[in-house]
mmCIF file of C-alpha atoms in Angstrom:
data_model
loop_
_atom_site.group_PDB
_atom_site.id
_atom_site.type_symbol
_atom_site.label_atom_id
_atom_site.label_comp_id
_atom_site.label_asym_id
_atom_site.label_seq_id
_atom_site.Cartn_x
_atom_site.Cartn_y
_atom_site.Cartn_z
ATOM 1 C CA MET A 36 -0.060 3.610 30.138
ATOM 2 C CA GLN A 37 0.697 -0.026 30.566
ATOM 3 C CA GLN A 38 -0.629 -0.705 27.076
ATOM 4 C CA TYR A 39 1.724 1.980 25.713
ATOM 5 C CA LEU A 40 4.769 0.561 27.475
ATOM 6 C CA ALA A 41 3.903 -2.979 26.452
ATOM 7 C CA LEU A 42 3.782 -1.887 22.846
ATOM 8 C CA CYS A 43 7.119 -0.060 23.134
ATOM 9 C CA GLN A 44 8.766 -3.185 24.706
ATOM 10 C CA ARG A 45 7.214 -5.377 21.975
ATOM 11 C CA ILE A 46 8.777 -3.208 19.193
ATOM 12 C CA VAL A 47 12.166 -3.265 20.973
ATOM 13 C CA ASP A 48 11.941 -7.086 21.445
ATOM 14 C CA GLU A 49 10.265 -8.174 18.254
ATOM 15 C CA GLY A 50 10.457 -5.293 15.732
ATOM 16 C CA VAL A 51 12.009 -5.739 12.279
ATOM 17 C CA TRP A 52 14.201 -3.092 10.678
ATOM 18 C CA ILE A 53 12.443 -1.421 7.779
ATOM 19 C CA GLU A 54 13.829 1.421 5.596
ATOM 20 C CA ASN A 55 11.420 4.372 5.362
ATOM 21 C CA GLN A 56 11.598 5.948 1.933
ATOM 22 C CA ARG A 57 10.009 9.322 2.982
ATOM 23 C CA THR A 58 12.394 10.046 5.820
ATOM 24 C CA GLY A 59 15.501 8.086 4.624
ATOM 25 C CA LYS A 60 15.625 6.478 8.119
ATOM 26 C CA ARG A 61 15.248 2.896 9.371
ATOM 27 C CA CYS A 62 12.359 2.062 11.621
ATOM 28 C CA LEU A 63 12.097 -0.882 14.053
ATOM 29 C CA THR A 64 8.580 -2.012 13.078
ATOM 30 C CA VAL A 65 5.808 -4.398 14.188
ATOM 31 C CA ILE A 66 2.413 -4.929 12.466
ATOM 32 C CA ASN A 67 -0.890 -4.579 14.312
ATOM 33 C CA ALA A 68 -1.425 -3.121 17.720
ATOM 34 C CA ASP A 69 -4.675 -2.809 19.515
ATOM 35 C CA LEU A 70 -5.265 -0.379 22.352
ATOM 36 C CA SER A 71 -8.379 0.550 24.265
ATOM 37 C CA TYR A 72 -9.235 3.495 26.464
ATOM 38 C CA ASP A 73 -12.020 3.678 29.089
ATOM 39 C CA VAL A 74 -13.509 7.059 28.304
ATOM 40 C CA GLY A 75 -16.658 6.424 30.376
ATOM 41 C CA ASN A 76 -14.613 6.052 33.528
ATOM 42 C CA ASN A 77 -12.263 8.854 32.522
ATOM 43 C CA GLN A 78 -9.051 6.925 32.639
ATOM 44 C CA PHE A 79 -7.111 9.495 30.527
ATOM 45 C CA PRO A 80 -4.421 7.607 28.491
ATOM 46 C CA ILE A 81 -1.567 10.119 28.864
ATOM 47 C CA ILE A 82 2.088 9.069 29.110
ATOM 48 C CA THR A 83 3.589 9.486 32.581
ATOM 49 C CA THR A 84 7.073 8.056 31.997
ATOM 50 C CA ARG A 85 7.928 11.412 30.215
ATOM 51 C CA LYS A 86 6.189 14.720 30.146
ATOM 52 C CA SER A 87 3.419 14.793 27.610
ATOM 53 C CA TYR A 88 2.231 17.963 25.940
ATOM 54 C CA TRP A 89 -1.514 17.097 25.981
ATOM 55 C CA ARG A 90 -2.639 20.727 25.237
ATOM 56 C CA ALA A 91 -0.992 20.585 21.905
ATOM 57 C CA ALA A 92 -2.730 17.309 21.129
ATOM 58 C CA ILE A 93 -6.098 18.583 21.965
ATOM 59 C CA ALA A 94 -5.430 21.844 20.002
ATOM 60 C CA GLU A 95 -4.539 19.771 16.942
ATOM 61 C CA LEU A 96 -7.860 17.787 17.317
ATOM 62 C CA LEU A 97 -9.776 21.014 17.485
ATOM 63 C CA GLY A 98 -8.213 22.081 14.336
ATOM 64 C CA TYR A 99 -9.227 18.846 12.617
ATOM 65 C CA LEU A 100 -12.813 19.216 13.792
ATOM 66 C CA ARG A 101 -12.856 22.801 12.428
ATOM 67 C CA GLY A 102 -11.454 21.633 9.060
ATOM 68 C CA TYR A 103 -8.337 23.858 9.159
ATOM 69 C CA ASP A 104 -5.793 23.715 6.326
ATOM 70 C CA ASN A 105 -3.118 26.132 7.530
ATOM 71 C CA ALA A 106 -0.437 25.697 10.090
ATOM 72 C CA ALA A 107 -0.918 29.217 11.294
ATOM 73 C CA ASP A 108 -4.475 28.375 12.421
ATOM 74 C CA PHE A 109 -3.171 25.465 14.348
ATOM 75 C CA ARG A 110 -0.540 27.650 16.030
ATOM 76 C CA GLU A 111 -3.349 30.096 17.114
ATOM 77 C CA LEU A 112 -5.140 27.119 18.689
ATOM 78 C CA GLY A 113 -2.039 26.182 20.547
ATOM 79 C CA THR A 114 0.048 23.670 18.612
ATOM 80 C CA LYS A 115 3.068 23.919 16.214
ATOM 81 C CA SER A 116 2.544 20.220 15.091
ATOM 82 C CA TRP A 117 1.921 21.151 11.444
ATOM 83 C CA ASP A 118 4.691 23.754 11.029
ATOM 84 C CA ALA A 119 7.322 21.173 9.751
ATOM 85 C CA ASN A 120 5.079 19.295 7.348
ATOM 86 C CA ALA A 121 3.623 22.500 5.920
ATOM 87 C CA ASN A 122 6.976 24.317 5.469
ATOM 88 C CA ASP A 123 9.923 21.943 5.602
ATOM 89 C CA ASN A 124 8.629 19.031 3.473
ATOM 90 C CA GLU A 125 10.603 19.229 0.171
ATOM 91 C CA ALA A 126 8.109 17.423 -1.907
ATOM 92 C CA TRP A 127 5.299 19.686 -0.700
ATOM 93 C CA LEU A 128 7.386 22.863 -1.077
ATOM 94 C CA ASN A 129 7.750 21.923 -4.813
ATOM 95 C CA ASN A 130 4.186 21.009 -5.342
ATOM 96 C CA PRO A 131 2.468 23.525 -7.604
ATOM 97 C CA VAL A 132 -0.821 23.410 -5.691
ATOM 98 C CA ARG A 133 0.738 24.779 -2.532
ATOM 99 C CA LYS A 134 -0.665 28.182 -1.845
ATOM 100 C CA GLY A 135 2.263 29.473 0.206
ATOM 101 C CA GLU A 136 3.679 29.581 3.685
ATOM 102 C CA ASP A 137 1.812 27.387 6.201
ATOM 103 C CA ASP A 138 -0.513 25.914 3.615
ATOM 104 C CA MET A 139 -1.210 22.269 4.445
ATOM 105 C CA GLY A 140 -3.487 21.448 1.475
ATOM 106 C CA ARG A 141 -6.448 19.115 1.535
ATOM 107 C CA VAL A 142 -5.454 17.008 4.517
ATOM 108 C CA TYR A 143 -7.131 15.584 7.684
ATOM 109 C CA GLY A 144 -10.037 17.911 8.737
ATOM 110 C CA VAL A 145 -10.416 19.415 5.274
ATOM 111 C CA GLN A 146 -11.522 15.918 4.126
ATOM 112 C CA GLY A 147 -13.666 15.476 7.171
ATOM 113 C CA ARG A 148 -15.557 18.699 6.768
ATOM 114 C CA SER A 149 -15.389 19.346 3.108
ATOM 115 C CA TRP A 150 -15.011 16.075 1.035
ATOM 116 C CA GLN A 151 -15.254 16.888 -2.652
ATOM 117 C CA LYS A 152 -18.000 15.213 -4.541
ATOM 118 C CA PRO A 153 -17.894 14.483 -8.328
ATOM 119 C CA ASP A 154 -20.464 17.223 -9.000
ATOM 120 C CA GLY A 155 -18.181 19.858 -7.349
ATOM 121 C CA SER A 156 -20.173 20.060 -4.177
ATOM 122 C CA THR A 157 -18.776 19.090 -0.817
ATOM 123 C CA LEU A 158 -19.827 16.625 1.958
ATOM 124 C CA ASP A 159 -19.544 17.509 5.660
ATOM 125 C CA GLN A 160 -18.996 14.028 7.202
ATOM 126 C CA LEU A 161 -18.733 15.262 10.768
ATOM 127 C CA ALA A 162 -21.951 17.228 10.673
ATOM 128 C CA LYS A 163 -23.817 14.186 9.352
ATOM 129 C CA ILE A 164 -22.516 11.977 12.157
ATOM 130 C CA VAL A 165 -23.373 14.638 14.829
ATOM 131 C CA ASN A 166 -26.881 15.059 13.448
ATOM 132 C CA ASN A 167 -27.533 11.392 13.432
ATOM 133 C CA LEU A 168 -26.194 10.722 16.904
ATOM 134 C CA GLN A 169 -28.131 13.664 18.328
ATOM 135 C CA GLN A 170 -31.295 11.868 17.068
ATOM 136 C CA GLY A 171 -30.198 8.523 18.608
ATOM 137 C CA LEU A 172 -29.441 7.087 15.125
ATOM 138 C CA ASP A 173 -26.613 4.766 14.179
ATOM 139 C CA ASP A 174 -26.794 3.735 10.540
ATOM 140 C CA ARG A 175 -23.669 1.478 11.074
ATOM 141 C CA GLY A 176 -21.788 3.985 8.866
ATOM 142 C CA GLU A 177 -21.165 6.822 11.345
ATOM 143 C CA ILE A 178 -17.597 7.117 9.935
ATOM 144 C CA LEU A 179 -15.409 10.160 9.761
ATOM 145 C CA THR A 180 -12.518 9.464 7.341
ATOM 146 C CA PHE A 181 -9.620 11.625 6.314
ATOM 147 C CA TYR A 182 -8.203 9.045 3.822
ATOM 148 C CA ASN A 183 -8.851 10.201 0.224
ATOM 149 C CA PRO A 184 -6.266 8.584 -2.171
ATOM 150 C CA GLY A 185 -7.645 10.740 -5.006
ATOM 151 C CA GLU A 186 -6.355 13.878 -3.360
ATOM 152 C CA PHE A 187 -3.072 12.718 -1.767
ATOM 153 C CA ASP A 188 -1.220 14.929 -4.200
ATOM 154 C CA LEU A 189 -3.198 17.998 -2.948
ATOM 155 C CA GLY A 190 -1.809 17.849 0.630
ATOM 156 C CA CYS A 191 1.446 17.895 2.470
ATOM 157 C CA LEU A 192 0.941 14.502 4.271
ATOM 158 C CA ARG A 193 -1.241 11.474 3.918
ATOM 159 C CA PRO A 194 -3.239 10.973 7.211
ATOM 160 C CA CYS A 195 -1.822 8.535 9.709
ATOM 161 C CA MET A 196 -4.779 8.334 11.941
ATOM 162 C CA HIS A 197 -7.328 8.188 9.097
ATOM 163 C CA THR A 198 -10.706 6.926 10.146
ATOM 164 C CA HIS A 199 -13.065 7.181 13.162
ATOM 165 C CA ASN A 200 -16.011 4.954 13.373
ATOM 166 C CA PHE A 201 -18.755 5.787 16.023
ATOM 167 C CA SER A 202 -21.130 3.162 17.331
ATOM 168 C CA LEU A 203 -24.199 3.823 19.419
ATOM 169 C CA LEU A 204 -25.387 1.020 21.783
ATOM 170 C CA GLY A 205 -28.413 2.217 23.745
ATOM 171 C CA ASP A 206 -27.404 5.498 25.233
ATOM 172 C CA THR A 207 -23.627 4.763 25.190
ATOM 173 C CA LEU A 208 -21.329 5.964 22.444
ATOM 174 C CA HIS A 209 -18.213 4.007 21.485
ATOM 175 C CA LEU A 210 -15.468 4.852 19.018
ATOM 176 C CA THR A 211 -13.102 2.679 16.850
ATOM 177 C CA SER A 212 -10.116 4.586 15.408
ATOM 178 C CA TYR A 213 -7.833 3.281 12.683
ATOM 179 C CA GLN A 214 -4.164 4.375 12.167
ATOM 180 C CA ARG A 215 -2.058 3.191 9.243
ATOM 181 C CA SER A 216 1.251 4.326 10.594
ATOM 182 C CA CYS A 217 2.528 5.366 14.034
ATOM 183 C CA ASP A 218 5.685 7.000 15.313
ATOM 184 C CA VAL A 219 5.348 5.378 18.744
ATOM 185 C CA PRO A 220 7.855 7.597 20.832
ATOM 186 C CA LEU A 221 6.381 10.827 19.596
ATOM 187 C CA GLY A 222 3.108 10.446 17.748
ATOM 188 C CA LEU A 223 1.278 7.829 19.676
ATOM 189 C CA ASN A 224 0.631 9.831 22.835
ATOM 190 C CA PHE A 225 -0.900 12.554 20.726
ATOM 191 C CA ASN A 226 -3.038 10.017 19.024
ATOM 192 C CA GLN A 227 -4.201 8.270 22.280
ATOM 193 C CA ILE A 228 -5.189 11.729 23.738
ATOM 194 C CA GLN A 229 -7.008 12.662 20.522
ATOM 195 C CA VAL A 230 -8.973 9.290 20.334
ATOM 196 C CA PHE A 231 -10.021 9.645 24.008
ATOM 197 C CA THR A 232 -10.954 13.333 23.741
ATOM 198 C CA LEU A 233 -12.837 12.910 20.474
ATOM 199 C CA LEU A 234 -15.170 10.289 21.952
ATOM 200 C CA ALA A 235 -15.585 12.360 25.149
ATOM 201 C CA LEU A 236 -16.556 15.466 23.020
ATOM 202 C CA MET A 237 -18.767 13.752 20.664
ATOM 203 C CA ALA A 238 -20.667 11.938 23.455
ATOM 204 C CA GLN A 239 -21.029 15.313 25.278
ATOM 205 C CA ILE A 240 -22.408 17.241 22.219
ATOM 206 C CA THR A 241 -24.702 14.473 21.152
ATOM 207 C CA GLY A 242 -26.206 13.780 24.530
ATOM 208 C CA HIS A 243 -24.888 10.369 25.148
ATOM 209 C CA LYS A 244 -22.741 8.490 27.694
ATOM 210 C CA ALA A 245 -19.133 7.925 26.615
ATOM 211 C CA GLY A 246 -18.140 4.208 26.495
ATOM 212 C CA MET A 247 -14.903 2.653 25.142
ATOM 213 C CA ALA A 248 -12.520 3.931 22.563
ATOM 214 C CA TYR A 249 -10.704 1.289 20.521
ATOM 215 C CA HIS A 250 -7.527 2.223 18.807
ATOM 216 C CA LYS A 251 -6.124 0.033 16.081
ATOM 217 C CA ILE A 252 -2.687 0.649 14.599
ATOM 218 C CA VAL A 253 -1.382 -1.188 11.553
ATOM 219 C CA ASN A 254 2.351 -0.216 11.356
ATOM 220 C CA ALA A 255 3.796 0.741 14.724
ATOM 221 C CA HIS A 256 7.471 1.774 14.641
ATOM 222 C CA ILE A 257 10.421 3.396 16.482
ATOM 223 C CA TYR A 258 12.831 5.359 14.328
ATOM 224 C CA GLU A 259 16.489 4.316 14.616
ATOM 225 C CA ASP A 260 17.453 7.727 16.114
ATOM 226 C CA GLN A 261 14.857 7.306 18.822
ATOM 227 C CA LEU A 262 15.609 3.728 19.860
ATOM 228 C CA GLN A 263 18.310 4.354 22.454
ATOM 229 C CA LEU A 264 16.183 6.937 24.326
ATOM 230 C CA MET A 265 13.231 4.582 24.401
ATOM 231 C CA ARG A 266 15.142 1.528 25.433
ATOM 232 C CA ASP A 267 17.643 3.015 27.916
ATOM 233 C CA VAL A 268 15.531 5.867 29.401
ATOM 234 C CA GLN A 269 11.752 5.670 28.988
ATOM 235 C CA LEU A 270 11.274 1.948 29.396
ATOM 236 C CA LYS A 271 13.285 1.978 32.628
ATOM 237 C CA ARG A 272 10.974 4.443 34.339
ATOM 238 C CA LYS A 273 8.067 3.581 36.538
ATOM 239 C CA PRO A 274 4.718 4.932 35.456
ATOM 240 C CA PHE A 275 2.322 7.006 37.632
ATOM 241 C CA ASP A 276 -1.385 6.512 37.971
ATOM 242 C CA PRO A 277 -3.413 8.033 35.175
ATOM 243 C CA PRO A 278 -4.988 11.438 35.582
ATOM 244 C CA GLN A 279 -8.508 12.506 34.431
ATOM 245 C CA LEU A 280 -9.663 14.884 31.704
ATOM 246 C CA ASN A 281 -12.244 17.549 32.508
ATOM 247 C CA ILE A 282 -14.125 19.142 29.634
ATOM 248 C CA ASN A 283 -16.183 22.264 30.100
ATOM 249 C CA PRO A 284 -19.808 21.146 30.308
ATOM 250 C CA ASP A 285 -20.946 24.267 28.442
ATOM 251 C CA ILE A 286 -19.663 22.708 25.231
ATOM 252 C CA LYS A 287 -22.975 21.439 23.870
ATOM 253 C CA SER A 288 -22.826 21.476 20.073
ATOM 254 C CA LEU A 289 -20.610 21.168 16.982
ATOM 255 C CA GLN A 290 -21.064 24.864 16.521
ATOM 256 C CA ASP A 291 -19.541 25.547 19.935
ATOM 257 C CA ILE A 292 -16.451 23.578 18.905
ATOM 258 C CA GLU A 293 -16.291 25.578 15.688
ATOM 259 C CA THR A 294 -16.663 28.972 17.232
ATOM 260 C CA TRP A 295 -15.546 29.526 20.811
ATOM 261 C CA VAL A 296 -13.920 26.510 22.367
ATOM 262 C CA THR A 297 -10.223 26.920 23.391
ATOM 263 C CA LEU A 298 -7.708 24.962 25.388
ATOM 264 C CA ASP A 299 -9.002 26.741 28.449
ATOM 265 C CA ASP A 300 -12.044 24.528 28.228
ATOM 266 C CA PHE A 301 -9.914 21.395 28.998
ATOM 267 C CA GLU A 302 -8.133 20.471 32.197
ATOM 268 C CA VAL A 303 -6.037 17.526 33.097
ATOM 269 C CA VAL A 304 -6.283 16.801 36.842
ATOM 270 C CA GLY A 305 -3.658 14.777 38.766
ATOM 271 C CA TYR A 306 -0.990 14.517 36.146
ATOM 272 C CA GLN A 307 2.198 13.195 37.529
ATOM 273 C CA HIS A 308 5.073 12.568 35.108
ATOM 274 C CA HIS A 309 8.831 12.060 34.747
ATOM 275 C CA ASP A 310 11.113 14.525 32.943
ATOM 276 C CA PRO A 311 10.642 15.295 29.225
ATOM 277 C CA ILE A 312 12.499 13.289 26.603
ATOM 278 C CA ALA A 313 13.558 15.050 23.409
ATOM 279 C CA TYR A 314 12.877 12.359 20.803
ATOM 280 C CA PRO A 315 13.951 13.349 17.277
ATOM 281 C CA PHE A 316 11.104 14.122 14.797
ATOM 282 C CA SER A 317 11.187 12.882 11.268
ATOM 283 C CA VAL A 318 9.619 15.069 8.544
#
């Protein structure tokens, strides 16, 4: 929580105004932010200076791990986070490859579970990583990436959090996640929760202890219509102590995640928070 607030304050104090072509809005922007989360000691990095909708963040992560490409599937899991990008993005609506309502195209989890190879076959990146880690193997390339420039025109949005690199030291699993762009008031807490939960889940299903999750952000920004709420409301609130995340211990394989896991298998214990803040969302 303190890392999050420190980054918000840094953007307010040191940020440079940049025009964002996609949204037509200005962003107060800094370059390079490094955060870390102690997953092994279950210090869940959820925002306490406003209400955080952690269930939607974990639902979105589950959709990525299943390779979903449709906003309706994400809604069924418990999040509406892809509704706008799938259905309100003008460039995507006019894209001839779009299959219809709720279609997201080849984004995020589709790349992670079904990367197209030149011969027409597909590569399941996630399954390879899980298989290696279950055997205690780390080839220094246990990398799950959603970033495929050759298929940007086949999806509604380029990935923001684009790459997850797992590292096994002895019996402890660590994670380094890379993010090219971050809407700090809205998106970052989703991203923090997802990085933390991804490491916790992967350690659990591969039979290892969870260690540290490292989160590197390149472009961190606050949109101009979010700035007053951040500066005058959220940054003036005192944070509460972090809660803990409990994950159903019966989740033991990638197949479990693909087939029966729901939000009921996750519980956040001891979450105290201030009132919600209705930050504007930019499509």
